[in-house]
mmCIF file of C-alpha atoms in Angstrom:
data_model
loop_
_atom_site.group_PDB
_atom_site.id
_atom_site.type_symbol
_atom_site.label_atom_id
_atom_site.label_comp_id
_atom_site.label_asym_id
_atom_site.label_seq_id
_atom_site.Cartn_x
_atom_site.Cartn_y
_atom_site.Cartn_z
ATOM 1 C CA ARG H 1 3.885 25.930 -25.526
ATOM 2 C CA ALA H 2 7.639 26.614 -25.658
ATOM 3 C CA GLN H 3 7.399 29.076 -22.752
ATOM 4 C CA LYS H 4 5.439 26.572 -20.654
ATOM 5 C CA GLU H 5 8.125 23.927 -21.281
ATOM 6 C CA GLN H 6 10.847 26.392 -20.256
ATOM 7 C CA ILE H 7 8.979 27.447 -17.120
ATOM 8 C CA ALA H 8 8.336 23.816 -16.152
ATOM 9 C CA ALA H 9 12.021 22.947 -16.698
ATOM 10 C CA GLU H 10 13.058 25.805 -14.400
ATOM 11 C CA ALA H 11 10.520 24.722 -11.766
ATOM 12 C CA LEU H 12 11.839 21.162 -11.955
ATOM 13 C CA ARG H 13 15.228 22.447 -10.784
ATOM 14 C CA GLN H 14 13.597 23.442 -7.473
ATOM 15 C CA LEU H 15 12.485 19.905 -6.584
ATOM 16 C CA GLN H 16 14.188 17.187 -4.574
ATOM 17 C CA PRO H 17 13.113 13.596 -3.911
ATOM 18 C CA GLY H 18 11.033 13.212 -0.764
ATOM 19 C CA GLN H 19 9.106 16.460 -1.186
ATOM 20 C CA THR H 20 5.345 16.808 -1.233
ATOM 21 C CA ILE H 21 3.969 19.229 -3.802
ATOM 22 C CA PHE H 22 0.593 20.532 -4.890
ATOM 23 C CA LEU H 23 -0.166 21.199 -8.556
ATOM 24 C CA ASP H 24 -3.280 22.903 -9.899
ATOM 25 C CA GLY H 25 -5.057 21.885 -13.107
ATOM 26 C CA SER H 26 -3.518 24.500 -15.400
ATOM 27 C CA THR H 27 -1.918 23.624 -18.728
ATOM 28 C CA THR H 28 1.440 24.790 -17.353
ATOM 29 C CA SER H 29 1.084 22.390 -14.414
ATOM 30 C CA LEU H 30 0.281 19.567 -16.820
ATOM 31 C CA VAL H 31 3.515 20.247 -18.711
ATOM 32 C CA PHE H 32 5.298 20.324 -15.334
ATOM 33 C CA SER H 33 3.666 16.995 -14.333
ATOM 34 C CA ARG H 34 4.942 15.409 -17.547
ATOM 35 C CA GLN H 35 8.490 16.646 -16.935
ATOM 36 C CA ILE H 36 8.473 15.421 -13.333
ATOM 37 C CA ALA H 37 7.229 11.975 -14.384
ATOM 38 C CA LYS H 38 10.072 11.657 -16.916
ATOM 39 C CA ASN H 39 12.876 13.042 -14.777
ATOM 40 C CA LEU H 40 12.337 12.695 -11.039
ATOM 41 C CA ARG H 41 11.360 9.969 -8.581
ATOM 42 C CA GLY H 42 10.346 9.955 -4.942
ATOM 43 C CA LEU H 43 7.869 12.845 -4.922
ATOM 44 C CA THR H 44 4.343 12.962 -3.549
ATOM 45 C CA LEU H 45 1.810 14.969 -5.524
ATOM 46 C CA VAL H 46 -1.411 16.323 -4.050
ATOM 47 C CA THR H 47 -3.794 17.651 -6.694
ATOM 48 C CA HIS H 48 -7.426 18.220 -7.586
ATOM 49 C CA SER H 49 -6.658 17.749 -11.293
ATOM 50 C CA ALA H 50 -7.567 14.415 -12.881
ATOM 51 C CA LEU H 51 -5.198 15.174 -15.775
ATOM 52 C CA ALA H 52 -2.272 15.979 -13.456
ATOM 53 C CA CYS H 53 -2.886 12.644 -11.685
ATOM 54 C CA LEU H 54 -2.634 10.776 -14.974
ATOM 55 C CA GLU H 55 0.491 12.634 -16.122
ATOM 56 C CA PHE H 56 2.307 12.424 -12.787
ATOM 57 C CA ALA H 57 1.495 8.731 -12.333
ATOM 58 C CA GLN H 58 3.616 7.933 -15.405
ATOM 59 C CA GLY H 59 6.579 8.254 -13.021
ATOM 60 C CA LYS H 60 5.987 4.926 -11.338
ATOM 61 C CA GLU H 61 8.037 5.740 -8.242
ATOM 62 C CA ASN H 62 6.022 8.859 -7.418
ATOM 63 C CA THR H 63 2.941 8.950 -5.194
ATOM 64 C CA VAL H 64 -0.277 10.653 -6.288
ATOM 65 C CA VAL H 65 -2.984 11.836 -3.884
ATOM 66 C CA SER H 66 -6.207 13.177 -5.405
ATOM 67 C CA LEU H 67 -8.463 15.469 -3.403
ATOM 68 C CA GLY H 68 -11.618 13.915 -4.855
ATOM 69 C CA GLY H 69 -14.977 15.674 -4.848
ATOM 70 C CA GLN H 70 -17.357 16.632 -7.636
ATOM 71 C CA PHE H 71 -15.817 16.375 -11.106
ATOM 72 C CA ASP H 72 -15.891 19.609 -13.126
ATOM 73 C CA PRO H 73 -15.692 18.657 -16.832
ATOM 74 C CA SER H 74 -14.661 22.161 -17.940
ATOM 75 C CA SER H 75 -11.448 22.102 -15.877
ATOM 76 C CA ALA H 76 -11.015 18.313 -15.455
ATOM 77 C CA CYS H 77 -10.641 19.035 -11.734
ATOM 78 C CA PHE H 78 -12.384 17.816 -8.616
ATOM 79 C CA VAL H 79 -14.160 20.712 -6.902
ATOM 80 C CA GLY H 80 -16.775 21.578 -4.312
ATOM 81 C CA ALA H 81 -17.106 21.126 -0.567
ATOM 82 C CA THR H 82 -15.616 17.615 -0.468
ATOM 83 C CA ALA H 83 -12.495 18.675 -2.386
ATOM 84 C CA GLU H 84 -12.109 21.808 -0.258
ATOM 85 C CA GLU H 85 -12.435 19.790 2.961
ATOM 86 C CA ALA H 86 -9.808 17.335 1.706
ATOM 87 C CA ALA H 87 -7.489 20.215 0.734
ATOM 88 C CA ARG H 88 -7.462 21.434 4.351
ATOM 89 C CA ARG H 89 -5.735 18.189 5.412
ATOM 90 C CA PHE H 90 -2.577 18.762 3.371
ATOM 91 C CA PHE H 91 0.467 20.927 4.074
ATOM 92 C CA PRO H 92 2.758 20.520 1.043
ATOM 93 C CA ASP H 93 6.367 21.653 0.896
ATOM 94 C CA SER H 94 5.560 23.631 -2.261
ATOM 95 C CA ALA H 95 2.345 24.569 -4.049
ATOM 96 C CA PHE H 96 2.726 25.326 -7.743
ATOM 97 C CA PHE H 97 -0.010 27.408 -9.355
ATOM 98 C CA SER H 98 -0.582 29.039 -12.677
ATOM 99 C CA THR H 99 -3.223 31.646 -13.406
ATOM 100 C CA LYS H 100 -5.445 33.231 -16.031
ATOM 101 C CA GLY H 101 -4.214 36.735 -15.236
ATOM 102 C CA PHE H 102 -1.534 38.315 -13.058
ATOM 103 C CA LEU H 103 -1.057 41.886 -11.919
ATOM 104 C CA PRO H 104 2.230 42.109 -9.971
ATOM 105 C CA GLU H 105 0.848 44.932 -7.794
ATOM 106 C CA GLU H 106 -2.340 43.013 -6.939
ATOM 107 C CA GLY H 107 -2.179 39.247 -7.422
ATOM 108 C CA THR H 108 -3.645 36.415 -9.494
ATOM 109 C CA PHE H 109 -7.016 36.201 -11.235
ATOM 110 C CA GLU H 110 -9.121 33.271 -12.483
ATOM 111 C CA SER H 111 -12.172 32.724 -14.657
ATOM 112 C CA THR H 112 -13.089 29.299 -13.263
ATOM 113 C CA ILE H 113 -14.907 29.927 -10.014
ATOM 114 C CA ALA H 114 -15.150 26.241 -9.102
ATOM 115 C CA THR H 115 -11.382 25.754 -8.670
ATOM 116 C CA PHE H 116 -10.101 28.964 -7.098
ATOM 117 C CA ARG H 117 -11.073 28.194 -3.469
ATOM 118 C CA ILE H 118 -8.851 25.100 -3.478
ATOM 119 C CA LYS H 119 -5.942 27.255 -4.642
ATOM 120 C CA GLN H 120 -6.598 29.658 -1.782
ATOM 121 C CA ILE H 121 -6.661 26.857 0.796
ATOM 122 C CA LEU H 122 -3.423 25.266 -0.415
ATOM 123 C CA ALA H 123 -1.683 28.649 -0.678
ATOM 124 C CA GLU H 124 -2.413 29.209 3.012
ATOM 125 C CA GLN H 125 -1.064 25.802 4.016
ATOM 126 C CA ALA H 126 1.965 25.279 1.764
ATOM 127 C CA ALA H 127 5.426 26.071 3.103
ATOM 128 C CA ARG H 128 6.189 27.776 -0.216
ATOM 129 C CA VAL H 129 3.949 29.123 -3.008
ATOM 130 C CA VAL H 130 5.351 29.232 -6.537
ATOM 131 C CA LEU H 131 3.564 30.909 -9.429
ATOM 132 C CA LEU H 132 4.309 29.467 -12.876
ATOM 133 C CA VAL H 133 3.269 32.242 -15.249
ATOM 134 C CA ASP H 134 4.214 33.011 -18.820
ATOM 135 C CA HIS H 135 4.615 36.636 -19.908
ATOM 136 C CA SER H 136 1.226 36.728 -21.705
ATOM 137 C CA LYS H 137 -0.610 36.507 -18.349
ATOM 138 C CA PHE H 138 1.006 39.659 -16.932
ATOM 139 C CA GLY H 139 -1.249 42.714 -16.972
ATOM 140 C CA GLN H 140 -4.388 40.567 -17.344
ATOM 141 C CA ARG H 141 -7.408 40.438 -15.058
ATOM 142 C CA ALA H 142 -10.088 37.756 -15.036
ATOM 143 C CA LEU H 143 -13.416 37.262 -13.282
ATOM 144 C CA CYS H 144 -12.203 36.851 -9.699
ATOM 145 C CA LYS H 145 -9.101 37.517 -7.643
ATOM 146 C CA VAL H 146 -7.513 34.436 -6.094
ATOM 147 C CA LEU H 147 -4.142 35.178 -4.477
ATOM 148 C CA GLU H 148 -2.596 38.381 -3.204
ATOM 149 C CA THR H 149 0.928 39.011 -4.465
ATOM 150 C CA GLU H 150 2.128 38.807 -0.848
ATOM 151 C CA GLN H 151 0.951 35.174 -0.648
ATOM 152 C CA ILE H 152 3.416 34.178 -3.380
ATOM 153 C CA ASP H 153 7.036 33.356 -2.513
ATOM 154 C CA GLU H 154 8.445 32.824 -5.985
ATOM 155 C CA VAL H 155 7.500 33.552 -9.590
ATOM 156 C CA ILE H 156 8.884 31.514 -12.476
ATOM 157 C CA THR H 157 8.304 33.148 -15.842
ATOM 158 C CA ASP H 158 9.828 33.326 -19.320
ATOM 159 C CA ALA H 159 12.106 35.863 -20.965
ATOM 160 C CA GLY H 160 9.120 37.760 -22.389
ATOM 161 C CA ALA H 161 8.259 39.173 -18.945
ATOM 162 C CA SER H 162 8.984 42.894 -18.799
ATOM 163 C CA ALA H 163 11.814 44.228 -16.664
ATOM 164 C CA SER H 164 9.365 46.572 -14.931
ATOM 165 C CA ASP H 165 7.084 43.683 -13.878
ATOM 166 C CA VAL H 166 10.076 41.718 -12.597
ATOM 167 C CA ALA H 167 11.276 44.795 -10.679
ATOM 168 C CA VAL H 168 7.861 45.245 -9.016
ATOM 169 C CA LEU H 169 7.904 41.635 -7.852
ATOM 170 C CA GLU H 170 11.450 41.825 -6.535
ATOM 171 C CA GLN H 171 10.670 45.082 -4.701
ATOM 172 C CA ARG H 172 7.831 43.230 -2.981
ATOM 173 C CA GLY H 173 10.292 40.570 -1.790
ATOM 174 C CA LEU H 174 9.452 37.780 -4.227
ATOM 175 C CA THR H 175 12.098 35.595 -5.809
ATOM 176 C CA VAL H 176 11.790 35.820 -9.606
ATOM 177 C CA ARG H 177 13.308 33.183 -11.871
ATOM 178 C CA VAL H 178 13.341 33.778 -15.612
ATOM 179 C CA ALA H 179 13.416 30.476 -17.473
ATOM 180 C CA SER H 180 16.019 30.081 -20.171
ATOM 181 C CA GLU H 181 15.052 28.917 -23.623
ATOM 182 C CA PHE H 182 18.011 26.561 -23.351
ATOM 183 C CA ALA H 183 16.813 24.916 -20.137
ATOM 184 C CA HIS H 184 16.616 21.155 -20.338
ATOM 185 C CA PRO H 185 14.603 19.439 -17.610
ATOM 186 C CA ALA H 186 16.913 16.462 -17.155
ATOM 187 C CA SER H 187 20.075 18.548 -16.785
ATOM 188 C CA ALA H 188 19.580 19.540 -13.150
ATOM 189 C CA VAL H 189 17.501 16.724 -11.722
ATOM 190 C CA VAL H 190 18.411 14.436 -8.881
ATOM 191 C CA HIS H 191 17.210 10.869 -9.346
ATOM 192 C CA THR H 192 16.752 8.307 -6.604
ATOM 193 C CA SER H 193 17.917 4.779 -7.181
#
């Protein structure tokens, strides 16, 4: 939990009012949604996560767009052909994803088949793809591969990530940000009036 809070606080520093972002339904994205709602106004969120909608909407001056579709109770996300078709209409400034497993040489892996196609669609259409991943996900595989490492622009992780994993990512041209345990979400946020 502490690492997810730190990662979300670091990600929050990358946002400015007026941006459109996509968030997946991961627990890290939910923590991020909560921090955005408390600290930043003037964003538009596109998501397939019912829980992210509820968290993000607490920031009354933010806009929430849900992809809709069939509700998957196991992930609390909207999935299926309708959600995928809706996803193709959006071109966010940044797409923030987390993952079940991450191999820096290969990419991200998921266990939930129903949600990974939406991640693939938004990764293709976003101006920037940011992976929010705590150190415990490195070196892990799951049922299916979702994103190639080359599709990711930036990785935000915690101090537990190994120097060798960080070096692999940087050699591949990715920006890597290591969240500080002292990061406070409100300290670097621009508010609109």
